[in-house]
Structures are given as structure tokens and as C-alpha cells.
């Protein structure tokens, strides 16, 4: 194998690939990058058996070939280079990365041991890259990180007519994001949130992403990148089974103002981190108290209709619920220990609902 | 106590104070901020017995008084406020921090238990704030972090005629920074590096800093801030006792180019992190190798005089040694396992020397 490529493009391809498939520490082959040089350019591929990714990059190929090299050292070396072009050439049992005055040589791994990459074919559709990124930013961060309950580490991605709906929960809150969808069939899969969080970062700048679902497989492709992953088993309660019929209090408030006030008041919250939201006639009053820290209260203007139910929330979860929104949000509050739903008063392309469970109030 | 102060100035005073005296977790009094309101404004003071600091801030005092409150919550609350003015008023056993629509109340601690603040008087002198900051950035970061050998956690600050000389070592390398000094007496003290690192950050923008040494005490004052600390016992070898007479190789090279090349080559270094610097006729060739990572070499232009002694260094220490410099540096290299001295070819206001011990070469 022998090729010359633009350094920045190749470095970015290798970095994207390593972020999508960080690999398994136990097996160097599963942390390797498979480089394939052909007349069409260079293909980079990685697989840890559960997920696979490919990124292609323009290159001038002097000699075709395929090698497997350690992924992170390749990405770090390319990132550190400042020359506009870089040459990758096999020299004995090494892949040499050559720039002016410098030679870096990575050991070749046995590429016959590599599990290869999968292509997913099946029903799917397309979404706008920026809308998908917005929806994933909230959904992927709401899923649980605790591997003990794998089903909560996923985002459920489901097509519903001309909308694609993403749902994620860690059992204490749930995010539901709906975005425009151009369908070529129906999909309903549970996809690991950690991969989707990285996909969200990478698709934010691209026009379109193509989603595909097959038996136990899910794939996303955009630009020169394609990712496939095994899906998670099972599904959890959809939000339609959460009874939201008892909403008796509706509050419209500026999201940023409520975030800023919650941050300040939460400095004084108890060990549970609870902030009480007292609903008044035309204001919210946030309150927190703690034996050691002291006490805080802050009022902000709000438009209140219905009752005066005054719930308490984990301040961190309330901040998570508000973060995706800008401008005015509506809080639909139910009495007792029942969920609150946060929605935008004027939803954009991505329609987001955030369901938040209340906590027992602090002892004020 | 009752006062009104500009929020930004008071927040910055509290933040500076808490960074200079982070306090001891075990005793809330030693993590407290002592607020003193008088007609002249408000004084903030903190002491953990070993170090003390005071910062003053303009304020309109409605009622004089003195209170002790938890330091970090005070600083965090002030930082989170967006109103231009803030009112601090004692209400019962609380200090209320009031802004429009909001009230935050901190518990009052018993200010009679506070050790109070020290003023250091004795010989001293003045330095430029920016030069002192530059010298401290290198010296304070070179001192050891390991508390097991306290003497190496200090920076030795010594007046030598019209220069102030700062020396720090962790036994593997030594930084020596000399800067212009307007003396009012001689000083020679060993000062804890962690405090000096924070002082360095805070004095970089001020015109002048006044240094004072007394028996077992060292103080620095600038603008509205004054710090005092207990000094460390003992002193270590001064660099004049390091024999630098055997320098047989002198290399002049661009500091930034050598940093960039070292960073790249170090990606391929062995478990010890060693990079070999081969000295050629008009170039340096950096080399590293590791059984797993592969091997790297990179050449860069240099002006070489004397011999061709080719030392090896811990790459991290070599990077630390080069970081303070810009433009051309001279490496004065001695044969064998003896120190290398890095200096600027054209020193600025702060004259910096960095002494670096070589390592056994990697197995290339």
C-alpha cells in the first residue's frame, strides 16, 4: 500500500472513525483501523464486533493495498502533522506515515483477524442532519449511563408517518423529540445512546442523514461516513401510557430565565439537590434550603393558568429538562407525585417534549 | 452589617480570595470569608492559619459590621448574579444576599473563632506584575507536588542586587527565573508553590507587586489584594553548585518547532516516555521507539557548535523546559548523565534558565 492524501481530510476521517468506534482495550485488532487504498481513494474502517464504521477520504493511490494498524496512534499522529500532504506507505512490517523531515511507523496488525464491516440494508428514510443532531443532543443525554439496565441505555427511534420520533428515559425523566422524516418504510429500533451521542456531533453540519433498520441492526450514513450497530433488545413503556390527563396547572415562562434562577437557587439546595417551584398568580418562586448552606428564594415572572400546584424537582433534572429550549416554555403540572411535561410554546423543526418526575419537597 | 456593592467587583474580590485561600475542609471557620463593612467599603479576609489573604472592594455601607460566612457559597452566589448591584445585609443569624426578586441567605459562623489576618512587615521590594507572573508561571509549575518532600514544593525567592531570582526544582529539573527588582532590603525565602501559582495568575494584569519577607513569613500585595504565608524550612542546593563546566555541545533551535516535533515523536516513546535528541551537523533528529507503538523520527534545522553529544530526555520534561520560551533557544549539553541548560538566545525582561537532567537512551 502506498498513497498520498491531504493531511487535514485524512486526520479528520481517522478522528471521526476512532470516536465512533473507540474499540476494546482487550483486543488490539478491535481497536485497529483497516485502511484500504484503491484508485477511488482510501477507505478507513473499524469494528468492535458490536458496532462498525467506515469513512472514506480522497487520496492519490500509488499502490493498492489493505493494512490494519492501531487506530488511536494513527489518528493522533495525523492530527499532530502540519504539512498539507501526508504519505502512507507500507515498509516491511510497518506502515510509515511520512511528512517532510519526519517518519512515523506503526506496527501492522494481522488484518485477516479483523471482523470486517457490515452494511445494513432494509427499511429506512432520511432526516436533516441538523434536526437529527438537535434531537439526539437531548435524547442521547437523557438515556441512562448505567449498564446494569441495558434497555435504558438506548434511544428508541421510531417512524410515525412523516415524523421520526426519538424517545429516551432513565426512569426519572423522559425526552421525546419528533422531527420531519422522509420514509422508505417503517422503523422501530432501540439504539445504544453512546453511539448516537457521537453521531449527533458528527451530523450537525451535514445536509442529510440516511437511517436504515434491519433485523437486530441499525445504520446511519451521511457524507463519507457510515455507521452500523447491533440494536438493544426490548422496549419500555411509551409515553402514551403515562397518564398526563390530570394536568391542573399550566405555567408559561422564559426558559433561560428559569435556568439562570434554578442555577442560583440550587446552590442552596439540600443533599438531594431539590428545588421547590411555588406557583403564584403571575410568578414562579423558586426555593431551596439546607441546614448547612443556608436558604434561597427567587421570583420570576410567569403566565399561570389553572391551579396553583407547586411541585419540587431535582435541580439537575430540571436544568436538563430546560436546556434544550430557548424562548418561552410551558410546564404542564399534575398534582401529587405525577409527571410534569415541558414543551416549547413555539416549537421549531424539532418538536421536543421533556417529561420530568417531581420529588418530595424540601423541608422549608 | 448592611451594604450595597457593585456585583461584578464584589464577585471578583470573593473569587480571588477563595482561590488564594481555598480553606481546610475539616473546619468551616478556616474556609470562611470574614466580611468587614466600614465607611471605606468592604474588606474580605480569609485565613487557614498557614496562609491569609485580604481583598478590599468599594461599597456603600449603610451599617458597619463584621460577619464570617462560608467562602465558596458566597463566591458562587455572587458569581451567578446578573444584577449590577447587590445588597448584603445581616438578618437574624443569616447574611442575606439580595438582588432584584431574589434573596440568598448564608448562615453566620462565629467570627470570634477566626484566626484573623496577618500583615507582614520587614525587608522587601517591588517587581512588575507581568514579569513576576511570567517568572512564577514557570517556577511554580516546576516545583514538586509531592508533599512527602516539603522543601521541593517551594519556590526559593531571593534578591540578588537589582534582580529578583526565583528557583524551583523537583530534583529532576530546575527552573531559574530572574527579573528586575527595586529593593528595600534583601530577601531569601522558600515559599509554597501552590500559593505562588495562584498569585502569578492574579498579578499578570497589574502594574506592580510589593514583596515582603519577615521571620518565617512572606507577603505579596498588589492592587486591592494582600497575601501572607508561612515560609518553608530549609533550602536546597543552589544551581551554582551544579557543575555546568563540561558543556561540549551547543545547539540553537527554534523553540516552537522543537516543541511541535517533540510532541509528535513522543507519541511513539516507550513506557518511560523517553525521546532521543541526536545532534547532527546542522540539524537535530528526534527519535523514539516502542515495541507496541512503533517508531518515529523527525529532523529539524539547528545551529550546532562544539561536539555532537546526543542526550535523551523524558519528553514531558523536555516540553516543560521549552514551553516558557518563544523564538530561538540554546541547549547547552554536557556529556554523560549530566544536566542540559536551556536559555533564550535573546532573553526578555525575565531571564529564564531551565536545567534538565538526561535519561538513559531508548533502545533504538
XYZ file of C-alpha atoms in Angstrom:
728
model
C 0.000 0.000 0.000
C 1.280 3.453 -0.904
C -0.783 6.632 -1.052
C -0.627 10.405 -0.666
C -3.554 12.212 0.956
C -4.421 15.725 2.125
C -3.410 15.669 5.820
C -6.373 17.592 7.256
C -9.015 15.459 5.496
C -7.315 12.177 6.414
C -6.765 13.315 10.029
C -10.408 14.275 10.322
C -11.545 10.936 8.818
C -9.363 8.981 11.264
C -10.521 11.080 14.240
C -14.214 10.655 13.316
C -13.744 6.895 12.938
C -11.949 6.461 16.277
C -14.670 8.473 18.048
C -17.420 6.327 16.514
C -15.634 3.048 17.349
C -13.307 3.651 20.308
C -12.510 -0.070 20.325
C -11.976 -2.590 23.065
C -8.846 -2.331 25.112
C -8.502 -6.098 25.453
C -8.046 -6.791 21.747
C -5.777 -4.562 19.599
C -7.484 -5.840 16.431
C -10.830 -4.411 17.615
C -9.117 -1.041 18.239
C -7.493 -1.101 14.817
C -8.228 0.897 11.695
C -8.450 -1.063 8.455
C -7.025 1.070 5.647
C -7.935 0.144 2.078
C -6.231 2.035 -0.754
C -7.774 1.835 -4.231
C -7.919 4.073 -7.285
C -11.005 5.684 -5.696
C -9.079 6.878 -2.623
C -8.602 5.468 0.837
C -11.248 3.805 2.982
C -10.945 3.679 6.766
C -12.957 1.100 8.670
C -13.242 -0.067 12.273
C -15.286 -2.664 14.115
C -15.537 -3.782 17.727
C -17.966 -6.549 16.627
C -20.978 -4.636 18.085
C -20.541 -1.502 16.046
C -18.739 -0.777 12.821
C -17.961 2.411 10.948
C -16.438 3.389 7.633
C -15.152 6.775 6.493
C -13.696 7.412 3.064
C -11.203 10.075 2.067
C -9.837 11.294 -1.257
C -6.238 10.171 -1.899
C -3.797 9.524 -4.725
C -3.066 5.793 -4.552
C 0.360 4.767 -5.866
C -0.066 1.091 -4.906
C -3.341 -0.594 -3.915
C -3.425 -2.493 -0.654
C -5.055 -3.149 2.697
C -3.490 -2.904 6.170
C -4.675 -2.910 9.774
C -2.911 -0.521 12.185
C -3.596 0.709 15.760
C -6.381 3.303 15.495
C -5.648 5.917 18.159
C -1.908 6.291 17.362
C -2.822 6.722 13.672
C -5.393 9.420 14.493
C -3.087 11.216 16.957
C -0.137 11.222 14.564
C -2.208 12.602 11.677
C -3.715 15.252 13.963
C -0.237 16.428 15.042
C 1.065 16.919 11.493
C 1.188 20.398 9.970
C 2.258 19.592 6.373
C -0.605 19.898 3.843
C 0.039 16.372 2.479
C 0.991 13.078 4.070
C 2.218 9.810 2.583
C 1.207 6.391 3.927
C 3.409 3.583 2.687
C 3.986 0.009 3.824
C 7.672 -0.585 4.667
C 8.311 -4.177 5.789
C 6.094 -4.927 8.801
C 5.372 -1.231 9.369
C 3.041 1.389 7.953
C 5.177 4.510 7.571
C 3.478 7.907 7.888
C 5.797 10.313 6.099
C 5.799 14.107 6.205
C 8.659 16.488 5.412
C 11.625 15.585 7.629
C 9.602 13.080 9.635
C 8.759 9.393 9.560
C 6.350 7.669 11.947
C 5.999 3.902 11.678
C 3.072 1.935 13.094
C 3.210 -1.847 13.509
C 0.985 -3.801 11.101
C -1.677 -5.929 12.790
C -3.000 -9.129 11.202
C -5.872 -7.834 9.064
C -7.189 -11.359 8.451
C -8.336 -11.353 12.110
C -10.457 -8.229 11.617
C -14.213 -8.920 11.781
C -14.814 -6.635 8.795
C -17.595 -4.126 8.409
C -21.314 -4.643 7.965
C -23.661 -2.845 5.647
C -27.238 -2.587 6.864
C -29.964 -2.902 4.281
C -33.670 -2.717 4.997
C -36.396 -0.121 5.507
C -35.393 3.402 6.474
C -35.602 7.015 5.465
C -33.832 10.347 5.568
C -33.697 13.251 8.029
C -31.997 16.632 8.022
C -28.564 16.400 9.652
C -29.060 19.477 11.842
C -32.545 18.394 13.045
C -31.275 14.888 13.827
C -28.343 16.403 15.744
C -30.701 18.622 17.791
C -32.983 15.684 18.617
C -30.035 13.427 19.539
C -28.378 16.050 21.751
C -31.338 15.816 24.131
C -32.426 12.197 23.650
C -28.962 10.616 23.888
C -28.084 12.572 27.032
C -31.328 11.553 28.764
C -30.702 7.812 28.437
C -29.168 6.080 31.443
C -25.416 5.501 31.589
C -25.798 2.562 33.966
C -25.149 -0.635 32.023
C -26.998 -2.672 34.665
C -30.306 -1.940 32.915
C -29.275 -2.042 29.246
C -32.711 -1.134 27.888
C -32.453 2.328 29.493
C -29.090 2.960 27.795
C -30.840 3.142 24.431
C -32.781 5.673 22.399
C -35.938 4.308 20.812
C -36.095 5.524 17.217
C -39.495 5.032 15.630
C -41.059 6.308 12.429
C -44.601 7.629 12.861
C -45.934 8.678 9.434
C -43.925 11.653 8.211
C -42.253 12.190 11.601
C -39.362 10.351 13.203
C -39.781 10.120 16.979
C -36.863 9.605 19.390
C -37.581 8.604 22.978
C -35.157 8.068 25.833
C -35.560 7.669 29.568
C -33.508 6.760 32.595
C -36.786 6.102 34.507
C -36.693 9.520 36.278
C -37.273 11.644 33.183
C -38.037 11.090 29.537
C -37.171 13.071 26.419
C -39.349 12.806 23.307
C -38.139 14.511 20.142
C -40.014 14.443 16.853
C -38.568 15.653 13.562
C -39.543 15.616 9.853
C -38.904 12.234 8.184
C -38.871 11.148 4.560
C -39.783 7.473 4.861
C -38.800 4.474 2.730
C -40.541 2.056 5.109
C -41.223 1.873 8.851
C -38.553 1.578 11.541
C -38.727 0.949 15.300
C -35.400 0.179 16.970
C -33.635 0.706 20.282
C -30.135 2.079 19.573
C -27.257 2.486 22.095
C -27.205 6.124 23.228
C -23.410 6.423 23.463
C -23.036 5.830 19.724
C -25.924 8.192 18.927
C -24.365 10.954 21.049
C -21.265 10.810 18.818
C -23.365 10.535 15.631
C -25.252 13.666 16.764
C -21.997 15.629 16.959
C -20.861 14.492 13.526
C -24.142 15.052 11.597
C -24.866 18.566 12.855
C -23.172 20.162 9.851
C -24.380 17.845 7.084
C -27.459 18.248 4.906
C -28.936 14.792 5.186
C -28.547 11.540 7.093
C -29.944 8.207 5.888
C -31.260 5.810 8.543
C -31.700 2.077 7.934
C -33.077 -0.673 10.161
C -32.776 -4.423 9.677
C -33.163 -7.435 11.957
C -31.076 -6.550 15.058
C -29.180 -3.915 13.090
C -29.356 -0.160 12.731
C -27.325 2.025 10.375
C -26.800 5.734 9.762
C -24.943 7.167 6.777
C -24.016 10.764 5.980
C -21.422 12.343 3.710
C -18.467 9.945 3.517
C -19.340 8.161 6.786
C -21.480 5.111 7.554
C -22.112 3.520 10.954
C -23.842 0.267 11.865
C -24.613 -1.147 15.290
C -26.355 -4.038 16.951
C -29.643 -2.843 18.465
C -30.763 -3.332 22.061
C -33.437 -5.860 22.945
C -36.805 -4.944 24.397
C -38.667 -1.709 24.626
C -40.036 0.295 27.515
C -43.374 1.928 28.118
C -44.120 4.516 25.508
C -45.097 7.902 26.880
C -48.674 7.420 25.715
C -49.133 5.099 28.682
C -48.040 7.836 31.100
C -51.310 9.386 32.222
C -50.983 13.102 31.569
C -54.714 13.711 31.900
C -54.608 15.304 35.339
C -52.731 18.453 34.361
C -54.280 21.165 36.533
C -51.607 23.891 36.344
C -50.030 25.401 33.239
C -47.125 27.823 33.517
C -45.546 29.721 30.635
C -42.098 31.087 31.459
C -38.896 32.164 29.715
C -36.603 29.109 29.592
C -33.289 30.970 30.001
C -34.583 32.993 32.976
C -35.791 29.837 34.697
C -32.443 28.122 34.039
C -30.487 31.064 35.495
C -32.710 31.275 38.591
C -32.599 27.491 39.131
C -28.786 27.529 38.958
C -28.584 30.212 41.634
C -31.206 28.755 43.982
C -29.785 25.226 43.589
C -26.559 26.411 45.261
C -28.601 26.311 48.483
C -30.383 23.003 47.942
C -30.250 20.059 50.335
C -28.253 16.864 49.889
C -30.893 15.597 47.425
C -30.461 18.750 45.316
C -34.174 19.593 45.439
C -35.641 22.951 44.434
C -39.297 23.817 45.094
C -41.219 25.667 42.384
C -44.005 27.648 44.046
C -46.633 28.705 41.518
C -48.176 32.135 42.233
C -50.686 34.245 40.327
C -48.206 35.713 37.864
C -44.861 34.451 39.057
C -42.832 31.398 39.979
C -40.948 31.447 43.250
C -38.041 29.016 43.451
C -36.998 27.962 46.938
C -34.292 25.799 48.412
C -32.946 25.297 51.876
C -30.232 23.328 53.544
C -29.134 23.198 57.162
C -25.502 23.941 56.255
C -25.724 26.014 53.091
C -28.485 28.427 54.126
C -31.601 29.239 52.143
C -32.515 30.873 48.851
C -35.589 32.132 47.101
C -36.006 33.862 43.774
C -39.113 35.006 41.896
C -39.583 35.320 38.187
C -42.491 36.396 36.016
C -44.713 33.703 34.547
C -48.134 33.325 32.962
C -50.111 30.911 35.094
C -53.423 29.254 34.237
C -55.438 26.567 36.029
C -54.459 25.680 39.602
C -51.513 26.507 41.793
C -49.889 23.061 42.124
C -46.319 23.676 43.339
C -44.005 20.747 42.629
C -40.377 20.179 43.675
C -37.700 18.845 41.342
C -34.163 17.552 41.386
C -32.454 20.792 40.265
C -30.100 18.943 37.915
C -33.005 17.208 36.168
C -34.958 20.478 35.917
C -31.905 22.093 34.280
C -31.550 19.124 31.886
C -35.237 19.466 31.004
C -34.936 23.188 30.225
C -31.547 23.180 28.475
C -32.852 22.128 25.016
C -35.292 25.052 24.900
C -34.921 28.720 24.102
C -37.666 31.323 24.389
C -40.896 30.504 26.189
C -41.688 27.037 27.546
C -44.876 25.633 29.006
C -44.777 23.497 32.158
C -47.869 21.266 32.356
C -48.005 20.278 36.034
C -50.016 17.457 37.619
C -50.813 17.255 41.338
C -49.114 14.767 43.648
C -46.061 12.765 42.614
C -47.037 12.774 38.939
C -45.049 13.914 35.946
C -44.593 17.453 34.610
C -44.303 17.946 30.837
C -42.084 20.697 29.415
C -42.752 21.836 25.832
C -41.832 24.855 23.726
C -44.626 27.414 23.273
C -43.494 27.843 19.655
C -41.850 24.546 18.595
C -39.301 24.612 15.765
C -38.465 21.925 13.199
C -37.732 19.515 16.055
C -40.694 19.196 18.410
C -39.429 18.355 21.861
C -41.255 17.193 24.951
C -39.475 16.585 28.228
C -41.234 14.606 30.961
C -39.937 15.157 34.463
C -40.863 13.381 37.714
C -41.280 15.550 40.819
C -39.544 14.928 44.148
C -40.769 15.249 47.710
C -40.486 18.934 48.680
C -37.528 20.200 50.735
C -38.198 20.951 54.407
C -38.640 24.726 54.241
C -23.918 44.897 58.708
C -25.683 46.335 55.694
C -24.062 47.394 52.438
C -24.631 47.775 48.714
C -21.799 46.923 46.302
C -21.249 46.627 42.550
C -21.886 42.900 41.901
C -19.045 42.266 39.437
C -16.359 43.852 41.633
C -17.543 42.076 44.780
C -17.864 38.742 42.951
C -14.350 39.076 41.587
C -12.980 40.001 45.052
C -14.655 36.958 46.637
C -13.476 34.645 43.833
C -9.867 35.903 44.093
C -9.920 35.438 47.864
C -11.313 31.899 47.735
C -8.698 30.901 45.135
C -5.869 32.287 47.282
C -7.147 30.588 50.473
C -9.232 27.548 49.453
C -9.541 26.683 53.147
C -9.496 23.439 55.047
C -12.418 21.114 54.639
C -12.288 19.956 58.253
C -13.015 23.348 59.786
C -15.727 25.609 58.316
C -14.216 28.637 60.077
C -10.966 28.206 58.099
C -12.996 28.087 54.857
C -14.939 31.194 55.828
C -14.753 34.729 54.499
C -14.620 37.489 57.094
C -16.558 40.497 55.762
C -15.903 43.886 57.355
C -18.077 46.814 56.296
C -16.881 50.333 57.089
C -17.305 53.774 55.573
C -14.303 52.937 53.355
C -16.047 49.971 51.699
C -15.997 46.264 52.379
C -12.965 44.164 53.280
C -12.895 40.416 52.607
C -10.413 38.279 54.505
C -9.641 34.588 54.835
C -7.118 32.511 56.741
C -6.387 28.800 57.012
C -3.744 29.591 59.707
C -0.875 28.934 57.255
C -1.893 31.500 54.685
C -4.071 34.563 54.868
C -5.399 36.948 52.250
C -7.360 40.188 52.176
C -9.147 41.825 49.251
C -10.993 45.121 49.518
C -13.872 46.329 47.390
C -15.703 49.645 47.070
C -19.181 49.607 48.637
C -21.784 51.920 50.130
C -22.042 50.886 53.784
C -25.425 51.541 55.411
C -24.463 49.924 58.741
C -20.924 48.988 59.816
C -20.298 45.436 60.940
C -18.276 42.245 60.675
C -19.518 38.733 59.854
C -17.992 35.368 58.953
C -19.787 33.300 56.266
C -18.908 30.168 54.230
C -16.496 31.308 51.498
C -17.280 29.169 48.470
C -21.096 29.557 48.645
C -20.606 33.349 48.942
C -18.313 33.426 45.897
C -20.571 31.124 43.837
C -23.724 33.092 44.645
C -22.124 36.431 43.732
C -20.730 34.948 40.506
C -24.202 33.709 39.471
C -25.903 37.108 39.898
C -26.586 39.292 36.876
C -27.902 42.485 38.534
C -25.368 45.362 38.508
C -25.712 45.867 42.286
C -26.099 43.528 45.236
C -27.039 44.167 48.862
C -25.504 42.261 51.772
C -27.453 42.622 54.992
C -27.478 40.704 58.277
C -30.949 39.313 59.037
C -31.052 37.411 62.331
C -28.494 34.602 62.202
C -28.146 34.905 58.402
C -26.305 37.093 55.938
C -28.831 37.854 53.202
C -27.535 38.441 49.681
C -30.288 40.400 47.953
C -30.728 41.088 44.252
C -33.923 42.005 42.411
C -36.528 39.319 43.084
C -34.041 37.092 44.895
C -32.768 36.504 48.402
C -29.943 34.114 49.304
C -29.158 33.633 52.972
C -25.884 32.210 54.298
C -25.526 31.008 57.887
C -23.331 33.210 60.084
C -20.292 31.457 61.534
C -18.761 32.502 64.846
C -16.277 35.191 63.775
C -14.620 35.212 67.184
C -13.133 31.802 66.292
C -11.461 33.182 63.159
C -7.649 33.348 63.430
C -7.632 36.793 61.809
C -5.223 38.014 59.178
C -1.536 38.799 59.395
C 0.334 41.704 57.942
C 3.961 41.015 57.082
C 6.422 43.823 57.689
C 10.118 43.618 57.008
C 12.565 43.978 54.113
C 11.251 43.629 50.585
C 10.911 45.385 47.267
C 8.765 45.747 44.184
C 8.529 43.933 40.858
C 6.436 44.425 37.732
C 3.233 42.377 37.922
C 3.571 40.935 34.419
C 7.258 39.980 34.870
C 6.509 38.345 38.236
C 3.619 36.433 36.626
C 5.875 35.189 33.805
C 8.564 34.056 36.247
C 6.033 32.347 38.524
C 4.300 30.533 35.656
C 7.488 28.518 35.081
C 8.941 28.374 38.607
C 5.739 27.414 40.424
C 4.952 24.649 37.923
C 8.454 23.160 38.215
C 8.251 22.641 41.986
C 7.257 19.167 43.161
C 3.624 18.442 44.049
C 4.605 15.580 46.346
C 4.144 16.726 49.951
C 6.498 13.965 51.161
C 9.478 16.220 50.493
C 8.131 19.646 51.521
C 11.269 21.560 50.586
C 10.749 20.689 46.909
C 7.186 22.050 46.981
C 8.541 25.578 47.379
C 9.966 28.298 45.169
C 13.073 29.953 46.530
C 12.731 33.725 46.118
C 15.982 35.584 46.617
C 17.055 39.150 45.928
C 20.442 39.424 44.202
C 21.295 43.146 43.810
C 18.844 44.693 41.366
C 17.450 41.300 40.287
C 14.968 39.016 41.988
C 15.782 35.354 41.341
C 13.211 32.547 41.599
C 14.401 28.932 41.734
C 12.362 25.753 41.868
C 13.185 22.094 41.397
C 11.568 18.715 41.842
C 15.065 17.100 41.719
C 14.750 16.098 38.020
C 14.767 19.614 36.590
C 15.203 23.139 37.856
C 13.817 26.466 36.694
C 15.677 29.695 37.406
C 13.954 32.967 36.552
C 15.487 36.375 37.162
C 13.589 39.649 36.852
C 14.183 43.360 37.589
C 13.790 44.199 41.293
C 13.543 47.506 43.143
C 14.913 46.582 46.568
C 14.105 47.916 50.025
C 16.321 45.318 51.702
C 17.400 41.741 50.982
C 15.074 38.739 50.947
C 15.700 34.978 50.730
C 12.664 32.777 51.434
C 11.194 29.458 50.365
C 7.502 29.995 49.531
C 4.860 27.284 48.867
C 4.498 26.920 45.081
C 0.730 26.275 45.111
C 0.058 29.745 46.543
C 2.542 31.355 44.139
C 0.876 29.680 41.145
C -2.387 31.436 42.063
C -0.594 34.725 42.818
C 1.007 34.505 39.365
C -2.426 34.315 37.722
C -3.748 37.285 39.683
C -0.775 39.664 39.254
C -0.352 39.266 35.489
C -2.517 42.296 34.748
C -1.322 44.661 37.488
C 1.457 47.254 37.291
C 3.359 46.433 40.422
C 3.559 43.854 43.207
C 5.218 44.526 46.571
C 7.064 41.612 48.205
C 7.886 41.500 51.911
C 9.794 38.928 53.955
C 9.905 38.601 57.743
C 10.876 35.811 60.119
C 9.028 32.730 58.786
C 6.633 34.950 56.841
C 6.316 36.086 53.248
C 3.819 38.568 51.847
C 2.805 39.854 48.433
C 0.494 42.824 47.876
C -0.925 44.230 44.645
C -3.890 46.445 43.845
C -6.537 45.790 46.493
C -5.147 42.353 47.443
C -2.590 41.233 50.028
C -1.445 37.675 50.773
C 0.737 36.338 53.560
C 2.019 32.812 54.114
C 4.247 30.830 56.399
C 7.503 30.001 54.592
C 9.020 26.540 54.192
C 12.051 25.485 56.194
C 15.432 24.723 54.695
C 16.908 25.382 51.297
C 18.323 23.140 48.607
C 21.456 23.309 46.540
C 21.627 26.468 44.532
C 22.320 25.951 40.849
C 25.816 27.413 41.212
C 26.816 24.103 42.765
C 25.632 22.165 39.718
C 28.775 21.768 37.639
C 27.946 23.136 34.204
C 31.589 23.427 33.177
C 31.638 20.397 30.891
C 29.305 21.774 28.222
C 30.726 20.415 24.969
C 27.751 20.831 22.620
C 25.700 23.949 21.988
C 22.568 23.825 19.852
C 20.473 26.821 18.790
C 16.990 25.879 17.611
C 13.522 27.400 17.273
C 11.623 26.602 20.490
C 8.159 26.195 18.929
C 9.481 23.874 16.171
C 11.237 21.703 18.741
C 8.068 21.576 20.880
C 5.929 20.530 17.889
C 8.390 17.829 16.787
C 8.804 16.521 20.352
C 5.014 16.238 20.736
C 4.754 14.155 17.547
C 7.742 11.898 18.201
C 6.738 11.383 21.865
C 3.560 9.616 20.658
C 5.919 6.718 19.846
C 8.034 6.766 23.012
C 8.490 3.830 25.354
C 6.872 3.356 28.758
C 9.403 5.795 30.254
C 8.369 8.452 27.701
C 11.950 8.953 26.500
C 12.885 10.813 23.311
C 16.443 10.795 21.960
C 17.868 14.047 20.576
C 20.551 13.183 18.006
C 22.756 16.174 17.273
C 23.920 16.370 13.648
C 25.976 18.959 11.772
C 23.102 21.350 11.128
C 20.067 19.515 12.430
C 18.515 17.760 15.383
C 16.978 14.352 14.801
C 14.404 13.304 17.394
C 13.857 9.576 17.761
C 11.587 7.365 19.799
C 10.659 3.725 19.660
C 8.379 1.362 21.469
C 7.689 -2.297 20.895
C 3.903 -1.717 20.738
C 3.564 1.810 19.399
C 6.097 1.623 16.556
C 8.871 4.123 15.903
C 9.246 7.763 14.955
C 11.953 10.104 13.809
C 11.847 13.751 12.813
C 14.581 16.179 11.820
C 14.644 19.910 12.283
C 17.176 22.596 11.425
C 19.549 23.734 14.152
C 22.827 25.619 14.526
C 25.291 23.290 16.218
C 28.684 24.191 17.691
C 31.172 22.152 19.708
C 30.684 18.395 19.899
C 27.893 16.066 18.880
C 26.731 14.824 22.314
C 23.241 13.327 21.804
C 21.233 13.136 25.032
C 17.838 11.563 25.706
C 15.112 13.222 27.775
C 11.780 12.484 29.368
C 9.590 14.028 26.643
C 7.268 15.622 29.192
C 10.175 17.321 30.944
C 11.668 18.484 27.646
C 8.297 20.035 26.719
C 8.076 21.700 30.161
C 11.590 23.082 29.674
C 10.763 24.563 26.249
C 7.237 25.854 26.989
C 8.317 29.156 28.626
C 10.356 30.165 25.572
C 9.461 31.638 22.222
C 11.873 32.250 19.362
C 15.349 30.721 19.459
C 16.688 28.791 22.444
C 20.157 27.471 23.195
C 20.618 23.967 24.568
C 23.968 23.705 26.403
C 24.589 19.946 26.540
C 27.078 18.075 28.737
C 28.275 14.525 28.046
C 27.124 11.564 30.129
C 24.252 11.772 32.589
C 24.832 15.464 33.283
C 22.428 18.361 33.042
C 21.433 20.322 29.936
C 20.702 24.050 30.291
C 18.034 25.718 28.148
C 18.196 29.509 27.765
C 16.722 32.080 25.389
C 19.114 33.377 22.737
C 17.571 36.835 23.217
C 16.245 36.993 26.779
C 13.430 39.444 27.594
C 12.705 41.288 30.829
C 12.538 37.920 32.620
C 15.749 35.941 32.137
C 14.938 32.257 32.319
C 17.202 29.229 32.607
C 15.843 25.703 32.667
C 18.096 22.864 33.823
C 17.097 19.418 32.653
C 18.541 16.016 33.569
C 19.022 13.498 30.735
C 17.701 9.925 30.773
C 19.226 6.680 29.584
C 18.590 6.460 25.808
C 15.705 4.373 24.418
C 16.623 1.028 22.834
C 16.580 2.023 19.161
